[in-house]
Short mmCIF file of C-alpha atoms in Angstrom, two decimals:
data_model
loop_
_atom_site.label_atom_id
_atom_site.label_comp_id
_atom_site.label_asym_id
_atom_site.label_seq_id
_atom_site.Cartn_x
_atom_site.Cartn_y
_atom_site.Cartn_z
CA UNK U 226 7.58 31.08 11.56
CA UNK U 227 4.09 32.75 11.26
CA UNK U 228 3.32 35.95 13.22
CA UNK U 229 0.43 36.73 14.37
CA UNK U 230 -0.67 39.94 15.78
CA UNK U 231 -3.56 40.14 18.08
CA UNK U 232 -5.20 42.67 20.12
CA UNK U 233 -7.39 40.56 22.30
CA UNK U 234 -10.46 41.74 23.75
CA UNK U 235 -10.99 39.85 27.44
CA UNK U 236 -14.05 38.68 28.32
CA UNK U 237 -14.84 38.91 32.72
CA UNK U 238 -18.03 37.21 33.90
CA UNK U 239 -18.08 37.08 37.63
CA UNK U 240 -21.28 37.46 39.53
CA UNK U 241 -19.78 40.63 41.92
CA UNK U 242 -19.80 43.60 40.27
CA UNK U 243 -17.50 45.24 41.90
CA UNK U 244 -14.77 42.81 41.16
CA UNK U 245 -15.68 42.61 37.31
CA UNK U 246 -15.62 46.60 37.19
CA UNK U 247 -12.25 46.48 39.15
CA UNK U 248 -10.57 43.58 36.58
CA UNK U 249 -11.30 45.85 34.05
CA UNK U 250 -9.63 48.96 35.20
CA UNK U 251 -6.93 46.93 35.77
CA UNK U 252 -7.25 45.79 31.61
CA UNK U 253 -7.55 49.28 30.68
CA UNK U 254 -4.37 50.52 32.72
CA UNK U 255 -2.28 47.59 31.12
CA UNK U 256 -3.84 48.42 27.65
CA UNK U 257 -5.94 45.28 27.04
CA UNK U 258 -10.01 46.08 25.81
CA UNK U 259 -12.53 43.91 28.10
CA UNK U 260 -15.98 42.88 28.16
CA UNK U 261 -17.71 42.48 31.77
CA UNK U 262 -20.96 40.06 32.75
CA UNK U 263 -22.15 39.58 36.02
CA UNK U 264 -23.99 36.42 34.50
CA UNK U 265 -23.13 33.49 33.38
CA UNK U 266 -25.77 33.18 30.59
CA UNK U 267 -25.55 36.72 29.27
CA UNK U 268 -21.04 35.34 28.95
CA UNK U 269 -21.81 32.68 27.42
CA UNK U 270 -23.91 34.09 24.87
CA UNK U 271 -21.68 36.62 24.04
CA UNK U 272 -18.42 34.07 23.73
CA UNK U 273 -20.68 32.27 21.19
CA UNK U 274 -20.36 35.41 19.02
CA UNK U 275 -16.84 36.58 19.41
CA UNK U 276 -14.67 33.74 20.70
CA UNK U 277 -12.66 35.83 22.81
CA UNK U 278 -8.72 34.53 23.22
CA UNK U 279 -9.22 35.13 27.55
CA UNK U 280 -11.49 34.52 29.77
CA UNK U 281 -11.56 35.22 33.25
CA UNK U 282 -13.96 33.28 34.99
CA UNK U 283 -15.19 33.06 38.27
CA UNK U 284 -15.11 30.01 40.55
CA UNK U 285 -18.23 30.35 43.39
CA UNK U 286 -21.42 32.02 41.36
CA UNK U 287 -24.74 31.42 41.86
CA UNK U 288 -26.68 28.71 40.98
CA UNK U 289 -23.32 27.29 39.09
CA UNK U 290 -19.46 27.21 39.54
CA UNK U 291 -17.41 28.27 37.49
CA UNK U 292 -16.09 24.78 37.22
CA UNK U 293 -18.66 23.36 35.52
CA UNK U 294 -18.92 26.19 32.94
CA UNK U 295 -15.06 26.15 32.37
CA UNK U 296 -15.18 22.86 29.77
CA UNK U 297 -17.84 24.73 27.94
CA UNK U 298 -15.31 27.48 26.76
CA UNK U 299 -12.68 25.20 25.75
CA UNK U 300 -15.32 22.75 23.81
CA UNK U 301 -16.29 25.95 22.03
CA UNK U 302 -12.86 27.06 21.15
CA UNK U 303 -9.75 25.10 22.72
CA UNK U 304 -7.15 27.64 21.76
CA UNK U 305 -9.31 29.95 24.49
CA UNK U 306 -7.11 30.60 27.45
CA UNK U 307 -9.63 30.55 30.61
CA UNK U 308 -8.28 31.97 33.88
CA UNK U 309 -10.26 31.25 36.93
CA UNK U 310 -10.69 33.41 39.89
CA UNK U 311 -11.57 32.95 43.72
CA UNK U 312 -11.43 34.55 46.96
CA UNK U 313 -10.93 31.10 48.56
CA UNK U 314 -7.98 29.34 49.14
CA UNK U 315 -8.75 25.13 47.99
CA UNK U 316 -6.18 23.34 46.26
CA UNK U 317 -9.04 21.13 45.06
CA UNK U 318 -10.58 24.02 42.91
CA UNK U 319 -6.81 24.15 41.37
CA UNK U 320 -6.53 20.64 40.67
CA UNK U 321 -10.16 20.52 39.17
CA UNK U 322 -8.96 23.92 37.28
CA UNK U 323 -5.97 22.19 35.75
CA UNK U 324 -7.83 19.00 34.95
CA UNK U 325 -10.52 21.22 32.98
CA UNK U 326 -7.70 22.86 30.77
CA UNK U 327 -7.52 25.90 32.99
CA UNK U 328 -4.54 28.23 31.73
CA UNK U 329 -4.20 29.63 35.25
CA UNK U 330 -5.61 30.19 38.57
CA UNK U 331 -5.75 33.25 40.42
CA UNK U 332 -6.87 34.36 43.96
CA UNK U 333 -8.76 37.73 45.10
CA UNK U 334 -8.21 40.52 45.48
CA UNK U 335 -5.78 40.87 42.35
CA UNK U 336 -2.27 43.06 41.82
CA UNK U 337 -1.74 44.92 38.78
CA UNK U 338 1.64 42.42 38.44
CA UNK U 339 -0.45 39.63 39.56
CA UNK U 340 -2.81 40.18 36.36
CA UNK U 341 -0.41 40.94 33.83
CA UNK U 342 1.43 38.33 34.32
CA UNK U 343 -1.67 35.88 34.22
CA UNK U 344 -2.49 37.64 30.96
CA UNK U 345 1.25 37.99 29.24
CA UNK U 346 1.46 34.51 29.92
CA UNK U 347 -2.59 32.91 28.60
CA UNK U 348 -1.98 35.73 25.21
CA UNK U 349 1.83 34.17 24.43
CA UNK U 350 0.15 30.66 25.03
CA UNK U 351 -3.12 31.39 22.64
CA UNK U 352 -0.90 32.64 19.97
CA UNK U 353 1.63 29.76 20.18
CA UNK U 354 -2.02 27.64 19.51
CA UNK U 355 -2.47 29.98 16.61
CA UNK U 356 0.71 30.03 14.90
CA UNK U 357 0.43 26.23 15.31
CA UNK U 358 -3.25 26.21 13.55
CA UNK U 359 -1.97 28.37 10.72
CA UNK U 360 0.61 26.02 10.00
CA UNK U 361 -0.93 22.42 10.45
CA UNK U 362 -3.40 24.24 8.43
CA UNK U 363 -0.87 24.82 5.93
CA UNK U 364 0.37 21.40 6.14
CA UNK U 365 -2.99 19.85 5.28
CA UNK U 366 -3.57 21.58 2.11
CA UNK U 367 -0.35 20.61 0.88
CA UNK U 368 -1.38 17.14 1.61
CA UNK U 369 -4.78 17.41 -0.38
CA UNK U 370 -2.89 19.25 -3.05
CA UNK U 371 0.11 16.24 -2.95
CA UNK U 372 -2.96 13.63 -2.85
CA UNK U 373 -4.39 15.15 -5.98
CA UNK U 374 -1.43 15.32 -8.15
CA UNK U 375 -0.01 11.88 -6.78
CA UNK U 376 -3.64 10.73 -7.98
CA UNK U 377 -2.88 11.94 -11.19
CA UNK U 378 0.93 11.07 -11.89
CA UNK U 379 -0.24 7.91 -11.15
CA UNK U 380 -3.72 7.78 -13.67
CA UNK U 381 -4.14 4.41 -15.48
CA UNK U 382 -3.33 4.67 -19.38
CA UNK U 383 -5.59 2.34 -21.76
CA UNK U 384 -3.82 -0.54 -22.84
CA UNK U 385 -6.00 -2.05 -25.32
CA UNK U 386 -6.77 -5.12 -25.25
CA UNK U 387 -6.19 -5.36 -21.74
CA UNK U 388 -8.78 -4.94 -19.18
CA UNK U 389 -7.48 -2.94 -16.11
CA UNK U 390 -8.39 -2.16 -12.48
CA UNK U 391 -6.42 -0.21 -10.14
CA UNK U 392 -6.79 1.00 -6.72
CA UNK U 393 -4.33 2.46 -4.82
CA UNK U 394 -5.61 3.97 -1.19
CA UNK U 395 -2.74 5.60 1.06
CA UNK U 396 -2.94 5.44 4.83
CA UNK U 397 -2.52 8.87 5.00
CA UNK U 398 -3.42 11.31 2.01
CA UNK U 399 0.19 10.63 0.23
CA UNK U 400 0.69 6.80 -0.78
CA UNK U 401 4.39 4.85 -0.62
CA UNK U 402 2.56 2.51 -3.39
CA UNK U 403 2.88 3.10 -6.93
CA UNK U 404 2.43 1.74 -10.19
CA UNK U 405 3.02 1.77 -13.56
CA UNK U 406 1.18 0.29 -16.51
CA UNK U 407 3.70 0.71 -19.92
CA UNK U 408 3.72 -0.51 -23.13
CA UNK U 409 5.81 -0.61 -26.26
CA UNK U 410 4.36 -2.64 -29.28
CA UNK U 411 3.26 -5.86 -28.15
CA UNK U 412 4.88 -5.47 -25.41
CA UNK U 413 2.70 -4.51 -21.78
CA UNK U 414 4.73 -3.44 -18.32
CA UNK U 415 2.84 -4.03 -15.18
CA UNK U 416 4.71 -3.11 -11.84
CA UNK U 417 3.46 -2.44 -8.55
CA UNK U 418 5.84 -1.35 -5.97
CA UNK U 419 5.42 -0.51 -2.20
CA UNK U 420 7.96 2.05 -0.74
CA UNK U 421 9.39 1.29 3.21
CA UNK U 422 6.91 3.50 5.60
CA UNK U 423 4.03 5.94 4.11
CA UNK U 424 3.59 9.06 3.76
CA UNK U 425 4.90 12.56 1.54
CA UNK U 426 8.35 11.11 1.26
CA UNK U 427 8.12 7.99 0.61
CA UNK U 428 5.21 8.88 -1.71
CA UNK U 429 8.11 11.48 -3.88
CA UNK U 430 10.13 8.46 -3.71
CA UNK U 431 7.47 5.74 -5.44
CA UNK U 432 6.47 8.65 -7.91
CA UNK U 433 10.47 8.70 -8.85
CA UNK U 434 10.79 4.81 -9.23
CA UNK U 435 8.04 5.32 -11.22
CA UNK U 436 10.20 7.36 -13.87
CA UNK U 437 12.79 4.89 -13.00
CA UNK U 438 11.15 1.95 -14.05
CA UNK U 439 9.61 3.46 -17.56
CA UNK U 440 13.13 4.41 -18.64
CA UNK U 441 14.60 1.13 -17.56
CA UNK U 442 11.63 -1.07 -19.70
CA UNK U 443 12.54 1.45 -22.77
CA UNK U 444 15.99 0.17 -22.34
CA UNK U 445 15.55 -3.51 -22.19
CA UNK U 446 12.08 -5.23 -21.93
CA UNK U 447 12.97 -7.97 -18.74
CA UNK U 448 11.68 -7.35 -16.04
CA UNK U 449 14.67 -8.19 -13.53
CA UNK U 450 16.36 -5.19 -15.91
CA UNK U 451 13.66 -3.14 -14.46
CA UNK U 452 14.00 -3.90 -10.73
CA UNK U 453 17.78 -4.22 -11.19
CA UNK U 454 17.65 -0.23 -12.39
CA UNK U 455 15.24 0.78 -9.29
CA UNK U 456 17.69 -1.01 -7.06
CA UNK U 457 20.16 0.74 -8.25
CA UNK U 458 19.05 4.65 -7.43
CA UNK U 459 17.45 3.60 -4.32
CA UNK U 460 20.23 1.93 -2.73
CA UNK U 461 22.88 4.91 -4.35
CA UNK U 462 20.86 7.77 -4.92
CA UNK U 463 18.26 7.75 -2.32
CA UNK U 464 20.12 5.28 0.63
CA UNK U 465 16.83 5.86 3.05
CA UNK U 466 14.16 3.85 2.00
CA UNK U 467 13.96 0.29 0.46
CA UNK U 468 10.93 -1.57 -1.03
CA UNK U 469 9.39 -4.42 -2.34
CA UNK U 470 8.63 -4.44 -6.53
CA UNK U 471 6.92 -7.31 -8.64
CA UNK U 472 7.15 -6.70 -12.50
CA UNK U 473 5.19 -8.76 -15.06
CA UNK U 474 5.65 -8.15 -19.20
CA UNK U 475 2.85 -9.49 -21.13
CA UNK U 476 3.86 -10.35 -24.73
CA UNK U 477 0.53 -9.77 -26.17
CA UNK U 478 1.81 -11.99 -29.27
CA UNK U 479 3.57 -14.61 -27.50
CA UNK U 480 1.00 -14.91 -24.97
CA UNK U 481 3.43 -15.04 -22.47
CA UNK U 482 4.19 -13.24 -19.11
CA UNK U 483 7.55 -12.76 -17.91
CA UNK U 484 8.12 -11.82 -13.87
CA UNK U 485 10.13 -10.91 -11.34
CA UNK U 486 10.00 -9.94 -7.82
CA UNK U 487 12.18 -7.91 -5.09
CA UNK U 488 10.67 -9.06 -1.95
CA UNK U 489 6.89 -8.97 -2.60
CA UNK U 490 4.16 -10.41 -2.26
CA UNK U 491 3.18 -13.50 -4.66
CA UNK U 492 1.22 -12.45 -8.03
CA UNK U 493 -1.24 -14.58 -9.16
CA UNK U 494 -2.77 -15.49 -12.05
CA UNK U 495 -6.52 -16.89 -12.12
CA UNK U 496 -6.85 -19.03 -15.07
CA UNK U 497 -9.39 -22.15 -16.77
CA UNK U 498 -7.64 -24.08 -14.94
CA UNK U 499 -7.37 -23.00 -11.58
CA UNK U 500 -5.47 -20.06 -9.23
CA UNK U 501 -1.88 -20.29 -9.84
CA UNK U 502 1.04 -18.51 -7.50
CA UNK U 503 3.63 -17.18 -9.11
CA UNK U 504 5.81 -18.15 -6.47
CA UNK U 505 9.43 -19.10 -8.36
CA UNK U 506 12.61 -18.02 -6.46
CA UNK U 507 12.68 -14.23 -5.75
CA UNK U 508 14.97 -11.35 -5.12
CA UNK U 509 15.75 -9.13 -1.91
CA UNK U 510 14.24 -6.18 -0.81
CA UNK U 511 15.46 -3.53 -3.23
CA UNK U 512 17.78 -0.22 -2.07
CA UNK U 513 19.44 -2.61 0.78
CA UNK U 514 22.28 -3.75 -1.35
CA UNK U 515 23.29 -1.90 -5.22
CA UNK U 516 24.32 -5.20 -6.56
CA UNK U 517 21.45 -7.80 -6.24
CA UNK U 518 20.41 -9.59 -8.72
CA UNK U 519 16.42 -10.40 -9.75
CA UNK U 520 15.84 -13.47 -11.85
CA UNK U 521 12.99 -13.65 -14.11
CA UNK U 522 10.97 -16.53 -14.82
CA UNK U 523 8.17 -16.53 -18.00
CA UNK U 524 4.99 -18.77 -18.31
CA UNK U 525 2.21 -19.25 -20.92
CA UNK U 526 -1.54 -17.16 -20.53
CA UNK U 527 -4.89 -17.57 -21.97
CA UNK U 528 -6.85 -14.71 -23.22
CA UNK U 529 -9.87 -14.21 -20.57
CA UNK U 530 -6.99 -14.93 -17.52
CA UNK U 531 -6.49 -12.78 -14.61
CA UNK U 532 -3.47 -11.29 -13.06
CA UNK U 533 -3.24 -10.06 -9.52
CA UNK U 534 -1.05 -7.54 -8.47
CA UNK U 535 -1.37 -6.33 -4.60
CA UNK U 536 0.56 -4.99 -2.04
CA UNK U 537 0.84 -6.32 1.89
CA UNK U 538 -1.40 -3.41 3.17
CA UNK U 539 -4.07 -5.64 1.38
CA UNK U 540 -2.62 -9.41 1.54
CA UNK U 541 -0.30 -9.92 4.30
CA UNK U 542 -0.90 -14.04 4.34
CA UNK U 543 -1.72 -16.73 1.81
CA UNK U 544 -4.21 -17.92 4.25
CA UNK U 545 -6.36 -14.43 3.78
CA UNK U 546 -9.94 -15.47 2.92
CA UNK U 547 -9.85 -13.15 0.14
CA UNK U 548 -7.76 -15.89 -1.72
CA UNK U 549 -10.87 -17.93 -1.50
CA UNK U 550 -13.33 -15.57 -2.18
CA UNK U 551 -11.35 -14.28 -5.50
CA UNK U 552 -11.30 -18.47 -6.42
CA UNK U 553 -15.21 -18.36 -6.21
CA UNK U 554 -15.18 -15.43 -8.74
CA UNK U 555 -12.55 -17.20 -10.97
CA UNK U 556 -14.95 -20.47 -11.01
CA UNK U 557 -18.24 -18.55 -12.00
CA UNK U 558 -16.02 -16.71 -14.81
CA UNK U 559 -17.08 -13.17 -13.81
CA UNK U 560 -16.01 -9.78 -15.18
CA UNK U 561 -13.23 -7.68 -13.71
CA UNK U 562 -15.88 -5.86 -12.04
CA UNK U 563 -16.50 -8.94 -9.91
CA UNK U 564 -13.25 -9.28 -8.63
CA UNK U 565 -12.75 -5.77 -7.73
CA UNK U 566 -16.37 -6.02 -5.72
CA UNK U 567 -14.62 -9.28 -3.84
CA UNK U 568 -11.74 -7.15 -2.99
CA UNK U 569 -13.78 -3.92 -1.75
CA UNK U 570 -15.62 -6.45 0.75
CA UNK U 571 -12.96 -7.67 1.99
CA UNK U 572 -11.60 -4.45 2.38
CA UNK U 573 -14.45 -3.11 4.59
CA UNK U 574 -14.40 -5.93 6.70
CA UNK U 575 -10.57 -7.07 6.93
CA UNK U 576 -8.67 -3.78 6.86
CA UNK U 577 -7.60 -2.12 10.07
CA UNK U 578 -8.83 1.37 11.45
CA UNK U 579 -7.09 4.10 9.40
CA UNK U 580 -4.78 4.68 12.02
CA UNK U 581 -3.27 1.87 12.04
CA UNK U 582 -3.54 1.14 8.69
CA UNK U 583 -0.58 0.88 5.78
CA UNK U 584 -0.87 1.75 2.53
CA UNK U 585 -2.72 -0.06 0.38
CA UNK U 586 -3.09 -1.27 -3.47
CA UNK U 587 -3.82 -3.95 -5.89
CA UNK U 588 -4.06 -3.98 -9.98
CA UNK U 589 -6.56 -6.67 -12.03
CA UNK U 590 -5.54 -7.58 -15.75
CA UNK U 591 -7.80 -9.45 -17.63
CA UNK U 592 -5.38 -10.53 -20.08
#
């Protein structure tokens, strides 16, 4: 754990004089540095400039109360530990202390004891806050930096002739969606998968079924060969996590697209025609079970056709107006562009807060 070392200067604003002077003989004899005001104004000012770790503050001034000025502190810097002091015995002032974020509470006139305890106890408490800063501090850069390389593990390759569209926004800096875009001669590999929970781990997790997945569509171009593989390490290698996978391989010559799924969502492919589901029979959720089986099924395209790839943080219902919407684009034969507009409205409108939101992708082929 981070150490920090601090030699905390105390800042005393209490309209008596002799009672500031006092507090800070007391300081000086238990080795603390302190700066005294006798107004509230001249404090305040000088908190502004050095932030001071403690801050005893005085309950009955004039013209204010030390109540009211206490949330100021704390709104400037929260890790501030702000002791009040009175000369009055009111269990409201304590309660109204407390409720203010108060660190402690004590009466007139003071004991050496009495004050280092009070100030022992708010400096252990304001470096606790510290040590905690310095490390969620820590913990969010790793997240940007995780973010940023996830971001670019994950960049989309040009697969000419194919037109392609990606997004893939996490819930929470690190995504558990992934993809992967591969091809080998007339051969193209679209997959997008969507790992159990968000976050770092399951993000490591997608970016390693990502290797997965290329090395199983080297082996064998069908795509149930693919999500049989990822099934595989996840359910004996990695036994934490499962997720949901749909693969498609476009044979470019052929014209054909072959697909499978492990417990996604539905693909679809906007044709001449009309919107069409790919909806045959599909397979479990992978990494329950290590011998489940994913059966492929393989219909016809026509160049200009669009294929839909998204995961439930975007499309949890075939009723979603988005459906719709993306059939209105389909019938006007717009671009790509188009599409991806539809689906960034949607987005803005439909999605939920970030807090409660899940991770969420889609990819666009114009084939």
């Amino acid at each position: 754990m981070t150490s920090i070392t601090i030699n905390p200067e105390i800042l005393i604003i209490d309209d008596d004089r002799d009672v500031g002077e006092a507090l800070e003989i007391l300081l000086s004899k238990l080795g603390y540095n302190s700066t005294f005001f006798d107004s509230v104004e001249k404090g305040k000012e000088y908190f502004e400039k050095e932030s001071n770790p403690i801050v005893f503050l005085d309950i009955h001034m004039p013209k204010t109360s030390g109540l009211d000025v206490l949330p100021y502190f704390k709104n400037l810097n929260p890790a501030t530990q702000v002791i009040m002091m009175t000369g009055e015995r009111d269990i409201n002032n304590v309660v109204t202390s407390l409720t203010h974020k108060a660190s402690d509470f004590l009466l007139k006139p003071f004991s050496l004891q009495t004050v280092r305890i009070a100030v022992q106890r708010a400096l252990d408490y304001y470096t606790l806050l510290k040590e905690k800063e310095a490390r969620d501090e820590n913990i969010l850069r790793d997240l940007r930096l995780a973010s940023k390389i996830q971001k670019k593990i994950l960049s989309v390759p040009v697969i000419s002739p194919l037109e392609v569209v990606v997004d893939n926004t996490p819930a929470s800096f690190v995504s558990g969606d992934f993809y992967v875009l591969s091809k080998i001669e007339n051969k193209v590999m679209v997959l997008l998968g969507d790992i159990e929970d968000h976050g770092v781990t399951s993000g490591l997790i997608g970016l390693l079924m990502t290797s997965i997945a290329r090395e199983a569509y080297k082996e064998n171009q069908d795509p149930s060969h693919v999500l049989k593989r990822m099934n595989l390490e996840l359910a004996q290698e990695i036994g934490t996590h499962s997720l949901t996978a749909a693969v498609a391989v476009i044979d470019l010559g052929k014209k054909t697209i072959s697909y499978a799924r492990g417990g996604h969502p539905f693909p679809v492919l906007y044709q001449a025609a009309g919107q069409k589901l790919l909806n045959e029979k599909s397979g479990q959720l992978l990494g329950i079970m290590d011998a489940l089986e994913f059966e492929s099924h393989e219909i016809p395209y026509e160049s200009g056709d669009v294929l839909f790839l998204y995961s439930d943080g975007l499309l949890n219902s075939l009723s979603s107006p988005l459906f719709k919407e993306l059939e209105d684009v389909r019938k006007k034969g717009l671009s790509i562009e188009d599409y991806q507009e539809a689906i960034r409205t949607f987005s803005k409108v439909s999605l939920p807060t970030r807090e409660f939101r899940d991770d969420s992708s889609y990819l666009l082929l114009r084939l």
